[in-house]
Tab-separated table of C-alpha atoms in Angstrom:
chain	number	residue	atom	x	y	z
A	1	MET	CA	-29.842	70.421	5.052
A	2	ALA	CA	-31.833	72.368	2.251
A	3	ALA	CA	-28.893	71.472	-0.326
A	4	ALA	CA	-28.925	68.027	0.569
A	5	ALA	CA	-32.850	67.839	0.084
A	6	ALA	CA	-32.943	69.577	-2.840
A	7	ALA	CA	-30.248	66.817	-4.357
A	8	PHE	CA	-32.367	63.827	-3.328
A	9	THR	CA	-35.112	66.019	-4.986
A	10	SER	CA	-32.678	66.074	-7.946
A	11	SER	CA	-31.802	62.869	-7.881
A	12	SER	CA	-35.082	61.205	-7.232
A	13	SER	CA	-36.741	63.041	-10.207
A	14	ALA	CA	-33.643	61.696	-12.448
A	15	LEU	CA	-34.526	58.407	-11.220
A	16	ARG	CA	-38.053	58.748	-12.015
A	17	SER	CA	-37.700	59.757	-15.033
A	18	GLY	CA	-34.882	56.991	-15.840
A	19	LEU	CA	-37.693	54.229	-15.111
A	20	ALA	CA	-40.505	55.876	-17.443
A	21	PRO	CA	-39.566	53.732	-20.251
A	22	LEU	CA	-39.734	50.356	-18.435
A	23	ARG	CA	-42.599	51.197	-16.674
A	24	ARG	CA	-44.384	52.222	-20.076
A	25	TRP	CA	-42.441	48.746	-21.450
A	26	ARG	CA	-44.427	46.801	-18.827
A	27	ALA	CA	-47.733	48.581	-19.233
A	28	LEU	CA	-47.670	47.566	-23.028
A	29	CYS	CA	-46.145	44.104	-22.235
A	30	CYS	CA	-47.442	43.032	-18.808
A	31	PRO	CA	-50.854	45.082	-18.618
A	32	GLU	CA	-51.275	43.020	-15.183
A	33	PRO	CA	-49.274	41.523	-12.684
A	34	LEU	CA	-48.598	38.016	-12.954
A	35	ALA	CA	-50.633	36.670	-10.272
A	36	ALA	CA	-53.826	38.174	-12.125
A	37	TYR	CA	-53.167	35.529	-14.500
A	38	SER	CA	-52.114	32.590	-11.971
A	39	THR	CA	-55.888	31.130	-11.262
A	40	SER	CA	-55.466	27.058	-11.416
A	41	SER	CA	-56.474	25.293	-14.312
A	42	SER	CA	-60.366	24.805	-14.475
A	43	PRO	CA	-60.591	21.132	-13.897
A	44	ARG	CA	-63.237	19.543	-16.610
A	45	ARG	CA	-66.577	18.846	-15.488
A	46	ALA	CA	-66.174	14.809	-15.485
A	47	ALA	CA	-63.882	12.511	-17.109
A	48	SER	CA	-65.647	12.126	-20.415
A	49	ASP	CA	-65.280	15.874	-20.907
A	50	GLU	CA	-63.176	17.673	-23.507
A	51	ALA	CA	-60.555	19.881	-23.145
A	52	THR	CA	-61.371	23.499	-23.695
A	53	VAL	CA	-59.774	24.170	-27.033
A	54	ILE	CA	-58.011	27.765	-27.185
A	55	SER	CA	-58.827	29.729	-30.206
A	56	GLY	CA	-55.449	31.395	-31.145
A	57	THR	CA	-57.544	33.132	-33.619
A	58	LYS	CA	-59.711	34.954	-31.174
A	59	LEU	CA	-56.977	35.894	-28.603
A	60	ALA	CA	-55.173	37.192	-31.639
A	61	GLN	CA	-58.074	39.250	-32.778
A	62	GLN	CA	-57.651	40.830	-29.219
A	63	VAL	CA	-54.236	41.413	-29.396
A	64	LEU	CA	-54.657	43.331	-32.510
A	65	LYS	CA	-57.582	45.312	-31.172
A	66	GLU	CA	-55.368	46.698	-28.805
A	67	VAL	CA	-52.434	47.293	-31.082
A	68	GLN	CA	-54.596	49.454	-33.288
A	69	ARG	CA	-55.882	50.890	-30.441
A	70	ASP	CA	-52.185	51.931	-29.264
A	71	VAL	CA	-51.257	53.236	-32.654
A	72	GLU	CA	-53.764	55.291	-33.613
A	73	LEU	CA	-52.979	56.663	-30.040
A	74	TRP	CA	-49.612	56.788	-30.770
A	75	VAL	CA	-50.188	58.915	-34.184
A	76	SER	CA	-52.573	60.916	-32.686
A	77	PHE	CA	-50.020	62.712	-30.143
A	78	GLY	CA	-47.631	63.776	-33.683
A	79	ASN	CA	-45.406	60.453	-33.990
A	80	LYS	CA	-44.731	58.726	-36.916
A	81	ARG	CA	-46.848	55.659	-37.674
A	82	PRO	CA	-44.712	52.328	-36.960
A	83	HIS	CA	-43.376	50.914	-40.170
A	84	LEU	CA	-42.353	47.294	-40.854
A	85	THR	CA	-39.650	46.118	-43.558
A	86	VAL	CA	-39.745	42.662	-44.113
A	87	ILE	CA	-36.580	41.172	-46.148
A	88	LEU	CA	-37.993	38.054	-48.055
A	89	VAL	CA	-35.469	35.195	-49.378
A	90	GLY	CA	-36.043	32.916	-51.926
A	91	ASP	CA	-39.346	31.293	-53.147
A	92	ASN	CA	-40.142	29.343	-49.909
A	93	PRO	CA	-44.068	28.742	-50.731
A	94	ALA	CA	-44.318	28.148	-46.731
A	95	SER	CA	-42.463	31.540	-46.215
A	96	HIS	CA	-44.477	33.479	-48.628
A	97	ILE	CA	-47.745	32.646	-46.812
A	98	TYR	CA	-46.314	33.690	-43.811
A	99	VAL	CA	-45.102	37.126	-45.010
A	100	ARG	CA	-48.396	38.071	-46.796
A	101	ASN	CA	-50.293	37.349	-43.303
A	102	LYS	CA	-47.853	39.553	-41.602
A	103	ILE	CA	-48.057	42.547	-43.847
A	104	LYS	CA	-52.256	41.847	-44.147
A	105	ALA	CA	-52.250	42.110	-40.338
A	106	ALA	CA	-50.118	44.947	-40.192
A	107	THR	CA	-52.467	47.207	-42.983
A	108	ALA	CA	-55.244	45.923	-40.724
A	109	VAL	CA	-53.916	47.517	-37.436
A	110	GLY	CA	-52.552	50.816	-38.909
A	111	ILE	CA	-48.752	49.878	-39.203
A	112	SER	CA	-47.185	50.534	-42.513
A	113	SER	CA	-45.081	47.735	-44.096
A	114	GLU	CA	-43.495	46.492	-47.141
A	115	ILE	CA	-41.698	43.424	-48.764
A	116	ILE	CA	-38.346	43.606	-49.795
A	117	LEU	CA	-37.908	40.293	-52.581
A	118	ARG	CA	-34.782	38.887	-53.195
A	119	PRO	CA	-33.441	36.104	-54.811
A	120	LYS	CA	-32.560	32.782	-53.329
A	121	ASP	CA	-29.106	33.142	-54.372
A	122	ILE	CA	-28.281	36.461	-52.795
A	123	SER	CA	-25.124	36.395	-51.575
A	124	GLN	CA	-24.602	36.892	-47.575
A	125	GLU	CA	-22.443	39.571	-48.133
A	126	GLU	CA	-25.332	41.406	-50.202
A	127	LEU	CA	-27.998	40.593	-47.560
A	128	LEU	CA	-25.866	42.207	-45.299
A	129	ASP	CA	-25.290	45.109	-46.609
A	130	MET	CA	-29.101	45.519	-47.248
A	131	THR	CA	-29.613	44.792	-43.558
A	132	VAL	CA	-27.383	47.797	-42.687
A	133	LYS	CA	-28.786	50.469	-45.009
A	134	LEU	CA	-32.367	49.531	-43.573
A	135	ASN	CA	-31.074	49.799	-39.971
A	136	LYS	CA	-30.086	53.746	-41.071
A	137	ASN	CA	-33.456	54.240	-42.545
A	138	SER	CA	-35.104	56.384	-39.959
A	139	ARG	CA	-38.897	54.995	-41.571
A	140	VAL	CA	-37.992	51.922	-40.762
A	141	SER	CA	-39.608	51.282	-36.943
A	142	GLY	CA	-38.993	47.335	-37.473
A	143	LEU	CA	-37.130	44.988	-39.644
A	144	LEU	CA	-37.234	41.460	-39.969
A	145	VAL	CA	-35.540	39.106	-42.185
A	146	GLN	CA	-38.028	35.992	-42.822
A	147	LEU	CA	-36.475	32.544	-41.763
A	148	PRO	CA	-35.285	30.055	-42.933
A	149	LEU	CA	-32.655	31.176	-45.334
A	150	PRO	CA	-30.836	29.470	-48.107
A	151	ASP	CA	-28.062	26.983	-47.236
A	152	HIS	CA	-25.395	29.246	-47.969
A	153	ILE	CA	-26.311	32.238	-45.729
A	154	GLU	CA	-25.453	32.066	-41.978
A	155	GLU	CA	-29.141	33.030	-40.168
A	156	ARG	CA	-26.940	34.366	-36.861
A	157	ALA	CA	-24.933	36.397	-39.112
A	158	VAL	CA	-27.989	37.978	-40.468
A	159	CYS	CA	-29.891	38.020	-37.187
A	160	ASN	CA	-27.342	39.923	-35.386
A	161	ALA	CA	-26.712	42.240	-38.208
A	162	ILE	CA	-30.219	43.833	-37.212
A	163	ALA	CA	-29.838	46.760	-35.243
A	164	PRO	CA	-31.716	45.624	-31.503
A	165	GLU	CA	-33.579	48.290	-31.441
A	166	LYS	CA	-35.679	47.211	-34.426
A	167	ASP	CA	-35.075	43.541	-34.047
A	168	VAL	CA	-38.797	42.969	-33.801
A	169	ASP	CA	-38.313	39.057	-34.318
A	170	GLY	CA	-36.218	39.163	-30.954
A	171	PHE	CA	-33.207	36.991	-32.498
A	172	HIS	CA	-30.435	39.235	-32.175
A	173	ILE	CA	-27.847	38.089	-29.196
A	174	MET	CA	-28.078	41.324	-27.578
A	175	ASN	CA	-32.067	40.814	-27.000
A	176	ILE	CA	-31.612	36.832	-26.461
A	177	GLY	CA	-29.109	38.157	-23.549
A	178	ARG	CA	-31.572	40.174	-22.206
A	179	LEU	CA	-34.626	38.028	-22.107
A	180	CYS	CA	-32.337	35.646	-20.318
A	181	LEU	CA	-31.071	37.880	-17.508
A	182	ASP	CA	-34.795	38.858	-17.003
A	183	GLN	CA	-34.347	41.952	-18.200
A	184	PRO	CA	-36.437	44.210	-20.762
A	185	SER	CA	-36.502	42.760	-24.336
A	186	ILE	CA	-37.639	42.047	-27.966
A	187	ILE	CA	-39.022	38.704	-27.110
A	188	PRO	CA	-39.443	36.235	-30.136
A	189	ALA	CA	-42.664	36.427	-31.176
A	190	THR	CA	-43.737	32.956	-30.927
A	191	ALA	CA	-42.421	32.216	-27.381
A	192	ALA	CA	-44.503	35.222	-26.658
A	193	ALA	CA	-47.660	34.158	-28.093
A	194	VAL	CA	-47.062	31.020	-25.966
A	195	TRP	CA	-46.779	32.979	-22.948
A	196	GLU	CA	-49.701	35.163	-23.778
A	197	ILE	CA	-52.096	32.321	-24.669
A	198	ILE	CA	-51.315	30.941	-21.054
A	199	LYS	CA	-51.647	34.285	-19.513
A	200	ARG	CA	-54.615	35.224	-21.005
A	201	THR	CA	-56.471	32.006	-20.728
A	202	GLY	CA	-55.736	31.593	-16.781
A	203	ILE	CA	-53.809	28.919	-16.709
A	204	GLN	CA	-51.333	28.526	-13.730
A	205	THR	CA	-47.487	28.737	-13.743
A	206	PHE	CA	-46.357	29.368	-10.292
A	207	GLY	CA	-45.051	26.352	-9.171
A	208	LYS	CA	-46.202	24.321	-11.556
A	209	ASN	CA	-44.154	21.440	-13.954
A	210	VAL	CA	-43.811	22.500	-17.214
A	211	VAL	CA	-42.452	20.154	-19.855
A	212	VAL	CA	-40.727	21.916	-23.415
A	213	ALA	CA	-40.579	19.510	-26.024
A	214	GLY	CA	-38.256	21.338	-28.383
A	215	ARG	CA	-35.108	23.363	-27.892
A	216	SER	CA	-34.445	25.616	-30.681
A	217	LYS	CA	-33.331	29.096	-30.083
A	218	ASN	CA	-36.263	30.781	-31.684
A	219	VAL	CA	-38.860	28.836	-30.121
A	220	GLY	CA	-38.113	26.176	-27.324
A	221	MET	CA	-35.469	28.415	-25.526
A	222	PRO	CA	-37.034	31.471	-25.196
A	223	ILE	CA	-40.279	29.706	-23.968
A	224	SER	CA	-38.438	28.022	-21.258
A	225	MET	CA	-36.755	31.151	-20.496
A	226	LEU	CA	-40.040	32.887	-20.139
A	227	LEU	CA	-42.005	30.393	-17.902
A	228	HIS	CA	-39.230	29.635	-15.363
A	229	THR	CA	-37.850	33.046	-14.594
A	230	ASP	CA	-38.867	34.876	-11.335
A	231	GLY	CA	-42.234	36.426	-11.572
A	232	GLU	CA	-40.880	39.335	-9.613
A	233	HIS	CA	-38.088	40.658	-12.153
A	234	GLU	CA	-38.053	43.220	-14.676
A	235	ARG	CA	-39.584	41.175	-16.981
A	236	PRO	CA	-42.032	38.878	-14.864
A	237	GLY	CA	-41.818	35.064	-15.635
A	238	GLY	CA	-43.725	32.115	-14.859
A	239	ASP	CA	-41.993	30.643	-11.778
A	240	ALA	CA	-42.849	27.522	-12.896
A	241	THR	CA	-40.592	24.287	-12.946
A	242	VAL	CA	-39.479	23.636	-16.533
A	243	THR	CA	-37.952	20.262	-18.246
A	244	ILE	CA	-36.776	20.764	-21.497
A	245	THR	CA	-36.763	17.761	-23.879
A	246	HIS	CA	-35.547	17.785	-27.508
A	247	ARG	CA	-34.962	15.009	-30.444
A	248	TYR	CA	-32.165	12.884	-28.468
A	249	THR	CA	-34.859	12.386	-25.520
A	250	PRO	CA	-35.768	8.765	-25.483
A	251	LYS	CA	-39.639	8.396	-25.983
A	252	GLU	CA	-39.967	6.470	-22.858
A	253	GLN	CA	-38.263	9.148	-20.672
A	254	LEU	CA	-40.077	11.978	-22.681
A	255	LYS	CA	-43.177	10.109	-21.710
A	256	ILE	CA	-42.206	9.956	-17.874
A	257	HIS	CA	-41.969	13.826	-17.751
A	258	THR	CA	-44.871	14.711	-19.683
A	259	GLN	CA	-47.358	12.385	-17.172
A	260	LEU	CA	-45.869	14.847	-14.777
A	261	ALA	CA	-46.037	17.805	-16.111
A	262	ASP	CA	-49.200	20.431	-15.536
A	263	ILE	CA	-48.353	21.985	-18.697
A	264	VAL	CA	-46.814	20.537	-21.972
A	265	ILE	CA	-45.673	22.536	-24.934
A	266	VAL	CA	-44.311	20.874	-27.920
A	267	ALA	CA	-42.285	22.494	-30.461
A	268	ALA	CA	-40.477	19.605	-32.125
A	269	GLY	CA	-41.910	19.375	-35.492
A	270	ILE	CA	-43.016	15.448	-35.558
A	271	PRO	CA	-46.435	14.793	-35.765
A	272	LYS	CA	-48.586	13.012	-33.134
A	273	LEU	CA	-45.278	12.997	-30.706
A	274	ILE	CA	-47.418	13.867	-27.808
A	275	THR	CA	-50.014	10.821	-27.799
A	276	ALA	CA	-53.242	10.739	-25.174
A	277	ASP	CA	-51.248	8.225	-23.022
A	278	MET	CA	-48.729	10.797	-22.252
A	279	VAL	CA	-50.552	13.436	-20.886
A	280	LYS	CA	-52.082	13.539	-17.658
A	281	GLU	CA	-55.805	14.097	-16.692
A	282	GLY	CA	-56.536	17.806	-16.620
A	283	ALA	CA	-53.320	19.447	-18.270
A	284	ALA	CA	-52.592	21.939	-20.717
A	285	VAL	CA	-51.000	21.208	-23.728
A	286	ILE	CA	-49.931	23.983	-26.248
A	287	ASP	CA	-49.011	22.664	-29.755
A	288	VAL	CA	-46.823	24.918	-31.425
A	289	GLY	CA	-45.645	22.423	-34.334
A	290	ILE	CA	-46.053	23.192	-37.987
A	291	ASN	CA	-46.316	20.062	-40.355
A	292	HIS	CA	-47.160	19.368	-43.836
A	293	ILE	CA	-48.550	15.939	-44.699
A	294	HIS	CA	-50.144	14.120	-47.209
A	295	ASP	CA	-53.985	13.104	-46.104
A	296	PRO	CA	-54.747	10.130	-48.200
A	297	LEU	CA	-58.336	10.666	-47.931
A	298	THR	CA	-58.234	14.107	-49.682
A	299	GLY	CA	-54.668	13.450	-51.761
A	300	LYS	CA	-54.138	17.349	-50.481
A	301	THR	CA	-51.130	18.639	-47.899
A	302	LYS	CA	-52.785	19.325	-44.748
A	303	LEU	CA	-51.448	21.420	-41.953
A	304	VAL	CA	-50.958	19.298	-38.107
A	305	GLY	CA	-48.966	20.071	-35.328
A	306	ASP	CA	-47.151	17.846	-32.680
A	307	VAL	CA	-49.899	16.405	-30.579
A	308	ASP	CA	-52.491	14.008	-31.389
A	309	PHE	CA	-55.191	16.561	-31.044
A	310	GLU	CA	-58.295	14.508	-31.201
A	311	GLU	CA	-57.040	11.809	-28.853
A	312	VAL	CA	-55.221	14.350	-26.643
A	313	LYS	CA	-58.183	16.762	-26.235
A	314	LYS	CA	-60.212	14.017	-24.293
A	315	LYS	CA	-57.810	14.080	-21.450
A	316	ALA	CA	-56.175	17.500	-21.277
A	317	ALA	CA	-58.119	20.421	-19.570
A	318	PHE	CA	-57.112	23.392	-22.537
A	319	ILE	CA	-55.571	22.416	-25.370
A	320	THR	CA	-54.648	24.614	-28.784
A	321	PRO	CA	-55.450	23.654	-32.259
A	322	VAL	CA	-52.933	23.477	-35.104
A	323	PRO	CA	-54.014	25.689	-37.317
A	324	GLY	CA	-56.225	28.491	-35.262
A	325	GLY	CA	-53.425	27.973	-32.277
A	326	VAL	CA	-50.353	29.646	-31.646
A	327	GLY	CA	-49.839	30.312	-35.621
A	328	PRO	CA	-52.461	33.544	-35.304
A	329	MET	CA	-50.965	34.539	-31.958
A	330	THR	CA	-47.339	34.719	-33.404
A	331	VAL	CA	-48.581	37.394	-35.893
A	332	ALA	CA	-50.287	39.331	-33.350
A	333	MET	CA	-47.236	39.506	-30.981
A	334	LEU	CA	-44.836	39.797	-33.953
A	335	LEU	CA	-46.913	43.727	-34.527
A	336	LYS	CA	-47.101	44.150	-30.639
A	337	ASN	CA	-42.970	44.215	-31.023
A	338	THR	CA	-43.342	46.569	-33.745
A	339	LEU	CA	-45.329	48.809	-31.578
A	340	ILE	CA	-42.393	48.481	-28.796
A	341	VAL	CA	-39.474	49.474	-31.069
A	342	ALA	CA	-41.428	52.398	-32.755
A	343	LYS	CA	-42.325	53.808	-29.272
A	344	LYS	CA	-38.202	52.968	-28.426
A	345	LEU	CA	-39.681	51.320	-25.295
A	346	ILE	CA	-36.452	49.105	-24.651
A	347	TYR	CA	-33.277	50.833	-25.843
């Protein structure tokens, strides 16, 4: 009996030890149970009231403060400071802006970083070789190759060349697979941003109807996975009923789906795809769209989303603006991913 008790104690200790990384991951990624966020969407006080405009900038500041605190605590225990390396190929102006924003935010939270610039005519073989070398570089905690890439380079091959344990974008096939299986994984930053906005705003997902307009593997698909999966699994999901639409969904069919939705998430890249008549009273609308259009009044290019913001906010309960919505939160969640990989909370 004594031997059996000792064996049981030993195996229990081993189990607790093995679960420790998962607990740390959940403490960082899921600081509170999903139920704590599942309050009913606050109805507007009157039909004439406008939606609550969710400031992604303010929420991002909250997340970045948390990341900065955790980074300094991590370093204070004698650990290596997290380091983010970004490979930027070509001269796409938008990509250069995005990368500068990431590097600036990394510096602000105490994460060291670097940009490796390469010309747009770099060969795929050279880019893959560079990626493999950075995988082996112990100084590099997190690694990403800024997308999109030039047409002659296969993006999937590059994403899969990044070591999954350094893949802060969450695009490696192993991380996507773990996400789909409700297991701890690096969650793509934009999808993580949408999920974090929903939770921190207190928008209910349990049992609710959600429409995701857009099926990209980097945004629409991971958002859908996060929202429909089981809230009791290793990687808690939103327990929502999710409908995925895309560019081949006829507009009249899209309208039928969105009019039934408690939450509409739009990541299609089509300006004013979602109009007020497509949204039911009191819905939450999350706009992930990034569209650069010409403003005839100023003669300049301006950034707009996929939602007719001014009209939809008269009908919705919650809405995110563009700019200032999902964008800042995406940067914040990328840096949160960088801390996760630096602490080796998954692999």
